Amino acid sequence: MKALARCFWQTLRRIAGETETVVLLLAASVLYALFYPTPYMRQVLRDLPVVVVDRDHSALSRQLTRWVDASEAASVTARSNDLDAAQDSLRAGSAGAVLLIPKDFERHVLRRQPAYVEAYADASYFLVYSTALRAINGVVGTLSTGIAVRRLEASGFTEKAALERTRPVTFVSWPLFNPLAGYGTFVVPAVFILILQQTLLIGIAALRVAERREDESGSEPLWAILGGKLGATALIYVGHAVFMFGVVFSLYGFPMRASWLEVFIFLVPYFAAVTLLGLAVAELFDRPESSTVALAAMSLPALFMSGISFPVEVQAGWVRALAVVLPSTFGIQGFLQLAEMGARLDQTLRAWGALWIQVVVYWTLAWLVLRYKGRSRQLGGLGLAHET
Amino acid sequence: MSRIARVMVRELQRLPRFPVLWALLGPIPLGAGLLLTGVFQAQVARRLPIGILDFDATQTARLAARWVDAARTVNIVARVQDLGEAQALLVQRKVYAVLVIPRHFERDLLHGRSPRVTLLYNEQYLTAGNLISADVARAVNAGSGAVAFEVRRSGGLTAAAAEAAAEPVRVDSRLLFNPAINYARGVGLVLIVGVMQVVAGLSTIYVVGRELRDSTAGEWLATAGGSPVAAWVGKLAPYVLYDLVLMLVLVGGFVAWFHIPVLGSLGFLLLGAVAFSLASKAIGVLLTVWLANLRQTLGVGSFFFGPAVAFSGVTFPRIAMSTFAQVWGGFVPLTRFMLLLRDQVMVGAPLRISAAPILVLAGTALGAGLLALPRMGRVLRDARLWGHE
């Protein structure tokens, strides 16, 4: 136990002693956590520019235009008679949707003939088309229901009966966990978990480089060296978790639905798996900057392999198989369940268990790597092997 | 041999000594590209698992379930007995949504009392949630509309009149530029280009920063015959060329693999690719010459190039961003290049629209270059700027 404590303090001292490790293990996560959410502070797309092409010029078409303008998601920025010109503004990206109200629109409605409006939405941006169509469908749906109800009322139905007759089945959709469909709430928690992994991996590589340069005494048992490092990184990264999910989340208004105890219990194997993976692969990097270069480009694939954006169910099988190697895959899934979806700890068992399996596998790997390195160093001392 | 050519030759001879650079130029972007191709292989999200909670258990309720199961985005994989079970499946992410059919659904429907069908969907997974809720809404409303139509038909109306009575106004909606909501186009492309930008930026920082750290900048200048212009041109030109090749392989490969039609001008895309590479390189040089410290520059460079996708406006539109993020994103080359890709690949926009992003990219390259200029000569001569880790 004494050896473990010695290794723990030694690791902390080493981290504090190098600018490199202080920056990577302490400062980087803080900076990223404050910087990364800035695009998403407003959370949702509001007042999306919509061009209305009104060929009807009737009271009803003007009413429809006003309603679209009044909706939260959309805002009528131009009225035009020319569909081509309106579509040009879609091509140019200055409008998100075009609403075409054809000639004789009101007349068709008054004559009880089927009436249509046309909506053209820019689907090159997913949030634009979905926001635009939801706004237009909502407004037109309300208008349509109102017309149908008034007709039935005119033929003697009560308002309630008319409404029920108009909508034989009422459909209600109920968004869970992120009721305002906030984009930040969707993406930031997952990215934070990824940031913790990436900075920790790079930081561990830097730490190992520093240690190899100092040629640490090989007198401590390996289990204590590994354990000491795990303790040190867990301590620092629990601090980061408190900062990210406590301070930054409340600063930017992201929900946090788990108790701190549950979060810590979940994240401890996550940090351990990342630390051990870092130790196992650190020997690939002869210089601290190498890992920065390698990991910067891999952050994007790692994030998308977790399936937060494009669902895992439809990703290629071999990608899902590879994703198992990354702690972030399970860290993100489990943390979202726990902190965003309000799952109980036992409901995150799959992710949590997978992280523990990674801990065991990467512990073995790190142990083998360090033992091999220790041996070759001793042999190197006798002139039997070459050390880099 | 011209001075520029001599610097180029020296650069190629240096390459084998830097395995990290090799990795950054070759295996890392190719690996990332392959992974992203695998992530988006299905292109569209179909048959996502949902559950059904049927409190009615009648013939009609099963009919309603079939309306929903016919929607392409979803696949009913679980039948649950109560809301607790539904909640458990949702938080364990075994299903993305649960459709709840109320008790007395059939009776209320037959008596015209408009029973309420509810979809509980997981909006934490916003992509899946939005797709599922929109598709299920469409399916249920279509089913409901069919019932309303039949009721009116049986009341003696003609088909057209029954249709008009059931739904007086309809929306005929058309999705432009990416009608199938193909994720490889809509999201995959920006990730590929994002990886490309990391490579273009960090490789520049690395090759220049190594000269300073290894104190070989004097030798570099000497190879250029003492001309800083020749030194810089000879240094960067091979990498600009390499960027273009890599972009052809990565972006071109992605576009070809997913059969993404290119509607616009290839010449403009090439012009934009050159400007994109130059802008990324200029920013890399700017950071490197002023910081004159390889590790610091790589750290700052990762900070700038790494999260660039979030600021590019592809996944979250720029008009919805905070002012700070809009301004920051304006300096990121990826933002402009993605605009160009959207215009020239997906939209087929007229060239006058695409001139703007290319000019801004060129302006970014020029601006960053001008800011770097005062130090670009000095770092080659001043030994005090060398040798820093």
Short mmCIF file of C-alpha atoms in Angstrom, two decimals, chain B:
data_model
loop_
_atom_site.label_atom_id
_atom_site.label_comp_id
_atom_site.label_asym_id
_atom_site.label_seq_id
_atom_site.Cartn_x
_atom_site.Cartn_y
_atom_site.Cartn_z
CA MET B 1 18.67 23.76 -60.14
CA SER B 2 16.63 26.71 -58.98
CA ARG B 3 16.69 27.66 -55.34
CA ILE B 4 13.06 26.75 -54.88
CA ALA B 5 13.65 23.31 -56.36
CA ARG B 6 16.60 22.77 -54.04
CA VAL B 7 14.42 23.52 -51.01
CA MET B 8 11.79 21.11 -52.34
CA VAL B 9 14.34 18.36 -52.77
CA ARG B 10 15.66 18.97 -49.26
CA GLU B 11 12.09 18.76 -47.96
CA LEU B 12 11.52 15.40 -49.63
CA GLN B 13 14.78 14.09 -48.24
CA ARG B 14 13.78 15.17 -44.75
CA LEU B 15 10.43 13.42 -44.87
CA PRO B 16 11.52 9.87 -43.98
CA ARG B 17 12.95 11.14 -40.70
CA PHE B 18 9.55 12.14 -39.34
CA PRO B 19 7.27 9.15 -38.79
CA VAL B 20 4.66 11.37 -37.14
CA LEU B 21 4.43 13.48 -40.25
CA TRP B 22 4.12 10.36 -42.35
CA ALA B 23 1.30 9.17 -40.18
CA LEU B 24 -0.43 12.53 -40.31
CA LEU B 25 -0.23 12.73 -44.08
CA GLY B 26 -1.12 9.15 -44.92
CA PRO B 27 -2.56 6.55 -42.56
CA ILE B 28 -4.41 8.93 -40.22
CA PRO B 29 -6.55 10.76 -42.79
CA LEU B 30 -7.07 7.57 -44.81
CA GLY B 31 -8.07 5.67 -41.67
CA ALA B 32 -10.39 8.48 -40.61
CA GLY B 33 -11.89 8.57 -44.09
CA LEU B 34 -12.51 4.82 -44.07
CA LEU B 35 -14.11 4.96 -40.64
CA LEU B 36 -16.42 7.79 -41.66
CA THR B 37 -17.35 5.91 -44.82
CA GLY B 38 -18.30 2.97 -42.61
CA VAL B 39 -20.24 5.18 -40.19
CA PHE B 40 -22.41 6.58 -42.99
CA GLN B 41 -22.55 3.46 -45.13
CA ALA B 42 -26.35 3.25 -44.92
CA GLN B 43 -26.60 6.92 -45.98
CA VAL B 44 -30.16 7.21 -44.75
CA ALA B 45 -31.46 6.19 -41.35
CA ARG B 46 -34.02 3.45 -41.86
CA ARG B 47 -35.71 0.88 -39.65
CA LEU B 48 -34.67 2.39 -36.35
CA PRO B 49 -35.97 0.32 -33.42
CA ILE B 50 -39.14 1.55 -31.70
CA GLY B 51 -41.54 -0.06 -29.27
CA ILE B 52 -45.32 -0.14 -29.06
CA LEU B 53 -47.51 0.07 -26.00
CA ASP B 54 -51.00 -1.05 -27.02
CA PHE B 55 -53.55 -0.50 -24.23
CA ASP B 56 -56.41 -1.32 -26.56
CA ALA B 57 -55.34 -4.61 -28.18
CA THR B 58 -58.11 -4.57 -30.78
CA GLN B 59 -58.11 -5.20 -34.49
CA THR B 60 -58.20 -1.47 -35.14
CA ALA B 61 -55.32 -0.75 -32.80
CA ARG B 62 -53.25 -3.31 -34.67
CA LEU B 63 -54.19 -1.55 -37.88
CA ALA B 64 -52.88 1.71 -36.47
CA ALA B 65 -49.65 -0.06 -35.48
CA ARG B 66 -49.34 -1.26 -39.06
CA TRP B 67 -49.66 2.32 -40.36
CA VAL B 68 -46.67 3.18 -38.23
CA ASP B 69 -44.64 0.08 -38.97
CA ALA B 70 -44.99 0.87 -42.67
CA ALA B 71 -43.10 4.13 -42.11
CA ARG B 72 -39.60 3.57 -43.46
CA THR B 73 -37.69 5.19 -40.64
CA VAL B 74 -38.96 2.84 -37.97
CA ASN B 75 -39.19 -0.81 -37.14
CA ILE B 76 -41.33 -2.03 -34.27
CA VAL B 77 -39.07 -4.35 -32.31
CA ALA B 78 -40.75 -4.50 -28.92
CA ARG B 79 -44.25 -4.71 -27.48
CA VAL B 80 -44.35 -3.37 -23.97
CA GLN B 81 -46.99 -3.79 -21.29
CA ASP B 82 -46.84 -0.56 -19.33
CA LEU B 83 -45.26 2.86 -19.20
CA GLY B 84 -42.57 1.72 -16.77
CA GLU B 85 -41.35 -0.85 -19.25
CA ALA B 86 -41.52 1.74 -22.02
CA GLN B 87 -39.43 4.13 -19.98
CA ALA B 88 -36.88 1.41 -19.21
CA LEU B 89 -36.47 0.51 -22.89
CA LEU B 90 -36.11 4.17 -23.81
CA VAL B 91 -33.44 5.03 -21.25
CA GLN B 92 -31.53 1.86 -22.08
CA ARG B 93 -31.72 3.01 -25.70
CA LYS B 94 -33.06 -0.32 -26.87
CA VAL B 95 -35.70 1.73 -28.68
CA TYR B 96 -35.66 5.33 -29.83
CA ALA B 97 -39.39 5.79 -29.38
CA VAL B 98 -42.53 4.14 -28.03
CA LEU B 99 -45.92 4.48 -29.69
CA VAL B 100 -48.75 4.52 -27.17
CA ILE B 101 -52.22 3.45 -28.34
CA PRO B 102 -54.79 4.33 -25.68
CA ARG B 103 -57.44 2.12 -24.13
CA HIS B 104 -60.77 2.27 -26.06
CA PHE B 105 -58.93 3.34 -29.20
CA GLU B 106 -61.24 1.30 -31.43
CA ARG B 107 -64.42 2.31 -29.65
CA ASP B 108 -63.52 6.00 -29.66
CA LEU B 109 -62.52 5.88 -33.29
CA LEU B 110 -65.78 4.25 -34.31
CA HIS B 111 -67.77 6.76 -32.28
CA GLY B 112 -65.85 9.62 -33.81
CA ARG B 113 -64.31 10.68 -30.50
CA SER B 114 -60.79 11.15 -31.92
CA PRO B 115 -58.63 8.90 -29.73
CA ARG B 116 -55.17 10.23 -29.01
CA VAL B 117 -52.13 8.27 -30.20
CA THR B 118 -48.93 9.40 -28.50
CA LEU B 119 -45.35 8.97 -29.61
CA LEU B 120 -42.76 9.20 -26.85
CA TYR B 121 -39.44 9.73 -28.56
CA ASN B 122 -35.84 10.15 -27.50
CA GLU B 123 -34.84 13.70 -28.37
CA GLN B 124 -31.49 13.39 -26.60
CA TYR B 125 -30.55 11.50 -29.75
CA LEU B 126 -31.84 14.43 -31.75
CA THR B 127 -31.10 13.09 -35.23
CA ALA B 128 -32.93 9.84 -34.69
CA GLY B 129 -35.65 11.54 -32.66
CA ASN B 130 -36.45 14.13 -35.32
CA LEU B 131 -36.49 11.62 -38.15
CA ILE B 132 -38.71 9.21 -36.26
CA SER B 133 -41.20 11.77 -34.98
CA ALA B 134 -41.61 13.36 -38.42
CA ASP B 135 -42.06 10.00 -40.14
CA VAL B 136 -44.47 8.57 -37.57
CA ALA B 137 -46.49 11.80 -37.59
CA ARG B 138 -46.75 11.51 -41.35
CA ALA B 139 -47.86 7.87 -41.08
CA VAL B 140 -50.49 8.43 -38.39
CA ASN B 141 -51.89 11.54 -40.05
CA ALA B 142 -52.10 9.71 -43.36
CA GLY B 143 -53.94 6.87 -41.65
CA SER B 144 -56.21 9.29 -39.87
CA GLY B 145 -56.83 11.16 -43.11
CA ALA B 146 -57.80 7.89 -44.78
CA VAL B 147 -60.34 7.24 -42.04
CA ALA B 148 -61.76 10.77 -42.38
CA PHE B 149 -61.96 10.28 -46.13
CA GLU B 150 -63.84 7.00 -45.76
CA VAL B 151 -66.26 8.51 -43.25
CA ARG B 152 -67.09 11.28 -45.70
CA ARG B 153 -67.30 8.95 -48.66
CA SER B 154 -69.77 6.78 -46.81
CA GLY B 155 -71.69 9.98 -46.08
CA GLY B 156 -72.26 10.24 -49.82
CA LEU B 157 -69.58 12.72 -50.93
CA THR B 158 -67.57 12.33 -54.15
CA ALA B 159 -63.91 11.39 -53.77
CA ALA B 160 -62.66 14.93 -54.41
CA ALA B 161 -65.20 16.48 -52.08
CA ALA B 162 -64.46 13.90 -49.39
CA GLU B 163 -60.75 14.61 -49.71
CA ALA B 164 -61.32 18.36 -49.49
CA ALA B 165 -63.59 17.94 -46.51
CA ALA B 166 -61.17 15.69 -44.66
CA GLU B 167 -58.16 17.96 -45.22
CA PRO B 168 -59.16 21.32 -46.71
CA VAL B 169 -55.56 22.51 -47.16
CA ARG B 170 -52.55 20.28 -47.73
CA VAL B 171 -48.86 20.95 -47.89
CA ASP B 172 -47.01 19.55 -50.85
CA SER B 173 -43.44 19.67 -49.57
CA ARG B 174 -40.28 19.26 -51.60
CA LEU B 175 -36.79 18.86 -50.22
CA LEU B 176 -34.22 20.53 -52.39
CA PHE B 177 -30.51 19.73 -52.81
CA ASN B 178 -30.53 16.54 -50.71
CA PRO B 179 -34.03 15.13 -51.16
CA ALA B 180 -33.35 11.72 -49.62
CA ILE B 181 -31.90 13.27 -46.43
CA ASN B 182 -28.71 11.43 -47.17
CA TYR B 183 -26.38 11.69 -44.19
CA ALA B 184 -23.22 10.94 -46.13
CA ARG B 185 -23.90 14.15 -48.06
CA GLY B 186 -25.42 16.21 -45.33
CA VAL B 187 -23.01 15.38 -42.49
CA GLY B 188 -20.33 12.98 -43.72
CA LEU B 189 -18.85 15.41 -46.20
CA VAL B 190 -18.11 18.11 -43.64
CA LEU B 191 -16.39 15.57 -41.39
CA ILE B 192 -14.14 14.38 -44.19
CA VAL B 193 -13.21 17.95 -45.05
CA GLY B 194 -12.78 18.67 -41.34
CA VAL B 195 -10.21 15.87 -41.09
CA MET B 196 -8.59 17.25 -44.23
CA GLN B 197 -8.27 20.67 -42.63
CA VAL B 198 -6.65 19.21 -39.51
CA VAL B 199 -4.10 17.48 -41.74
CA ALA B 200 -3.47 20.57 -43.90
CA GLY B 201 -3.04 22.82 -40.86
CA LEU B 202 -1.12 20.59 -38.47
CA SER B 203 1.27 19.24 -41.12
CA THR B 204 2.29 22.82 -41.91
CA ILE B 205 2.85 23.57 -38.26
CA TYR B 206 4.87 20.40 -37.92
CA VAL B 207 7.19 20.84 -40.89
CA VAL B 208 7.93 24.48 -40.11
CA GLY B 209 8.00 23.99 -36.36
CA ARG B 210 10.48 21.12 -36.64
CA GLU B 211 12.92 23.39 -38.48
CA LEU B 212 12.79 25.86 -35.63
CA ARG B 213 12.96 23.32 -32.85
CA ASP B 214 15.75 21.34 -34.42
CA SER B 215 17.57 24.62 -35.19
CA THR B 216 17.80 23.62 -38.84
CA ALA B 217 16.17 26.83 -40.08
CA GLY B 218 19.58 28.27 -40.97
CA GLU B 219 20.33 25.28 -43.13
CA TRP B 220 16.89 25.63 -44.72
CA LEU B 221 17.60 29.26 -45.59
CA ALA B 222 21.07 28.36 -46.88
CA THR B 223 19.56 25.75 -49.21
CA ALA B 224 17.37 28.51 -50.57
CA GLY B 225 20.49 30.51 -51.34
CA GLY B 226 19.63 32.99 -48.61
CA SER B 227 16.30 33.92 -50.14
CA PRO B 228 13.42 33.74 -47.64
CA VAL B 229 10.90 33.76 -50.48
CA ALA B 230 12.51 30.72 -52.09
CA ALA B 231 12.74 29.06 -48.68
CA TRP B 232 9.04 29.47 -47.93
CA VAL B 233 7.77 28.70 -51.39
CA GLY B 234 9.95 25.62 -51.69
CA LYS B 235 8.91 24.49 -48.24
CA LEU B 236 5.16 24.84 -48.60
CA ALA B 237 4.55 24.16 -52.29
CA PRO B 238 4.97 20.36 -52.04
CA TYR B 239 2.45 20.27 -49.21
CA VAL B 240 -0.10 22.40 -51.05
CA LEU B 241 0.23 19.96 -53.90
CA TYR B 242 -0.10 17.08 -51.48
CA ASP B 243 -3.23 18.64 -49.94
CA LEU B 244 -4.80 18.66 -53.37
CA VAL B 245 -3.92 15.04 -53.98
CA LEU B 246 -5.21 14.01 -50.57
CA MET B 247 -8.37 15.99 -51.09
CA LEU B 248 -8.89 14.27 -54.40
CA VAL B 249 -8.47 10.90 -52.71
CA LEU B 250 -10.47 11.65 -49.54
CA VAL B 251 -13.20 14.02 -50.65
CA GLY B 252 -13.26 12.72 -54.21
CA GLY B 253 -13.27 9.15 -52.94
CA PHE B 254 -16.09 9.86 -50.51
CA VAL B 255 -18.14 11.59 -53.20
CA ALA B 256 -17.53 8.73 -55.64
CA TRP B 257 -18.19 5.97 -53.10
CA PHE B 258 -21.56 7.41 -52.14
CA HIS B 259 -22.40 8.38 -55.72
CA ILE B 260 -22.91 11.99 -54.77
CA PRO B 261 -23.62 13.83 -58.00
CA VAL B 262 -21.53 16.95 -58.52
CA LEU B 263 -23.93 19.48 -59.97
CA GLY B 264 -21.61 22.45 -60.25
CA SER B 265 -18.27 23.35 -61.69
CA LEU B 266 -15.23 21.15 -61.09
CA GLY B 267 -12.97 24.07 -61.99
CA PHE B 268 -14.48 26.16 -59.21
CA LEU B 269 -14.09 23.30 -56.78
CA LEU B 270 -10.42 23.00 -57.70
CA LEU B 271 -9.94 26.72 -57.31
CA GLY B 272 -11.66 26.57 -53.94
CA ALA B 273 -9.54 23.58 -52.88
CA VAL B 274 -6.37 25.52 -53.64
CA ALA B 275 -7.65 28.53 -51.69
CA PHE B 276 -8.72 26.25 -48.82
CA SER B 277 -5.31 24.62 -48.65
CA LEU B 278 -3.53 27.98 -48.80
CA ALA B 279 -5.75 29.47 -46.10
CA SER B 280 -5.19 26.49 -43.77
CA LYS B 281 -1.47 26.66 -44.44
CA ALA B 282 -1.29 30.42 -43.90
CA ILE B 283 -2.97 30.05 -40.52
CA GLY B 284 -0.55 27.25 -39.65
CA VAL B 285 2.41 29.42 -40.63
CA LEU B 286 1.01 32.41 -38.75
CA LEU B 287 0.76 30.42 -35.52
CA THR B 288 4.15 28.75 -35.98
CA VAL B 289 6.22 31.85 -36.67
CA TRP B 290 4.76 33.87 -33.83
CA LEU B 291 4.80 31.15 -31.19
CA ALA B 292 8.13 29.64 -32.36
CA ASN B 293 7.52 26.60 -30.20
CA LEU B 294 6.46 23.35 -31.84
CA ARG B 295 4.45 21.86 -29.01
CA GLN B 296 2.62 25.08 -28.16
CA THR B 297 1.82 25.67 -31.80
CA LEU B 298 0.49 22.16 -32.25
CA GLY B 299 -1.66 22.63 -29.17
CA VAL B 300 -3.06 25.95 -30.38
CA GLY B 301 -3.40 24.53 -33.89
CA SER B 302 -5.42 21.56 -32.62
CA PHE B 303 -7.60 23.99 -30.71
CA PHE B 304 -8.26 25.98 -33.87
CA PHE B 305 -8.59 23.19 -36.43
CA GLY B 306 -10.00 20.41 -34.20
CA PRO B 307 -13.45 21.81 -33.29
CA ALA B 308 -13.83 23.66 -36.61
CA VAL B 309 -16.75 21.48 -37.76
CA ALA B 310 -18.89 22.81 -34.91
CA PHE B 311 -18.33 26.37 -36.09
CA SER B 312 -18.71 25.66 -39.81
CA GLY B 313 -22.49 25.97 -39.81
CA VAL B 314 -23.15 22.67 -41.56
CA THR B 315 -24.65 20.77 -38.65
CA PHE B 316 -25.89 23.83 -36.77
CA PRO B 317 -26.67 26.85 -38.99
CA ARG B 318 -24.53 29.91 -38.50
CA ILE B 319 -27.56 32.23 -38.29
CA ALA B 320 -28.52 30.47 -35.05
CA MET B 321 -25.05 30.78 -33.49
CA SER B 322 -23.88 33.26 -30.90
CA THR B 323 -22.10 36.32 -32.29
CA PHE B 324 -18.77 35.09 -30.95
CA ALA B 325 -19.15 31.74 -32.71
CA GLN B 326 -20.20 33.42 -35.95
CA VAL B 327 -17.14 35.65 -35.92
CA TRP B 328 -14.80 32.81 -34.95
CA GLY B 329 -16.29 30.50 -37.56
CA GLY B 330 -15.78 33.24 -40.14
CA PHE B 331 -12.03 32.84 -39.79
CA VAL B 332 -12.13 29.05 -40.13
CA PRO B 333 -11.34 28.02 -43.73
CA LEU B 334 -13.63 24.99 -43.38
CA THR B 335 -16.67 27.28 -43.05
CA ARG B 336 -16.12 28.84 -46.47
CA PHE B 337 -15.03 25.67 -48.17
CA MET B 338 -18.16 23.85 -47.02
CA LEU B 339 -20.25 26.67 -48.43
CA LEU B 340 -18.49 26.14 -51.73
CA LEU B 341 -19.02 22.37 -51.56
CA ARG B 342 -22.70 22.84 -50.82
CA ASP B 343 -23.09 25.28 -53.70
CA GLN B 344 -21.04 23.39 -56.27
CA VAL B 345 -21.76 19.78 -55.28
CA MET B 346 -25.32 19.70 -53.96
CA VAL B 347 -26.96 22.84 -55.32
CA GLY B 348 -25.29 23.49 -58.63
CA ALA B 349 -25.46 27.18 -57.80
CA PRO B 350 -24.43 29.79 -60.34
CA LEU B 351 -20.78 30.72 -60.11
CA ARG B 352 -21.44 34.28 -58.96
CA ILE B 353 -22.74 32.82 -55.68
CA SER B 354 -19.61 30.73 -55.19
CA ALA B 355 -17.20 33.52 -55.96
CA ALA B 356 -17.72 34.92 -52.46
CA PRO B 357 -16.43 31.94 -50.43
CA ILE B 358 -13.42 31.53 -52.72
CA LEU B 359 -12.56 35.20 -52.38
CA VAL B 360 -12.95 35.02 -48.61
CA LEU B 361 -10.67 31.96 -48.51
CA ALA B 362 -8.11 33.81 -50.60
CA GLY B 363 -8.52 36.79 -48.30
CA THR B 364 -7.99 34.58 -45.25
CA ALA B 365 -4.81 33.20 -46.78
CA LEU B 366 -3.63 36.70 -47.65
CA GLY B 367 -4.56 38.18 -44.27
CA ALA B 368 -2.92 35.41 -42.26
CA GLY B 369 0.10 35.58 -44.59
CA LEU B 370 0.44 39.33 -44.08
CA LEU B 371 0.20 38.95 -40.33
CA ALA B 372 2.87 36.25 -40.44
CA LEU B 373 5.09 38.17 -42.84
CA PRO B 374 6.99 40.29 -40.30
CA ARG B 375 8.24 37.10 -38.64
CA MET B 376 8.66 34.86 -41.67
CA GLY B 377 12.07 36.26 -42.44
CA ARG B 378 13.16 36.51 -38.83
CA VAL B 379 12.49 32.90 -37.87
CA LEU B 380 14.87 31.84 -40.62
CA ARG B 381 17.72 33.97 -39.27
CA ASP B 382 17.23 34.62 -35.59
CA ALA B 383 18.73 31.72 -33.66
CA ARG B 384 17.03 32.94 -30.48
CA LEU B 385 13.74 31.67 -31.93
CA TRP B 386 15.15 28.18 -32.40
CA GLY B 387 15.50 25.19 -30.23
CA HIS B 388 12.35 25.71 -28.14
CA GLU B 389 10.54 22.50 -27.33
#
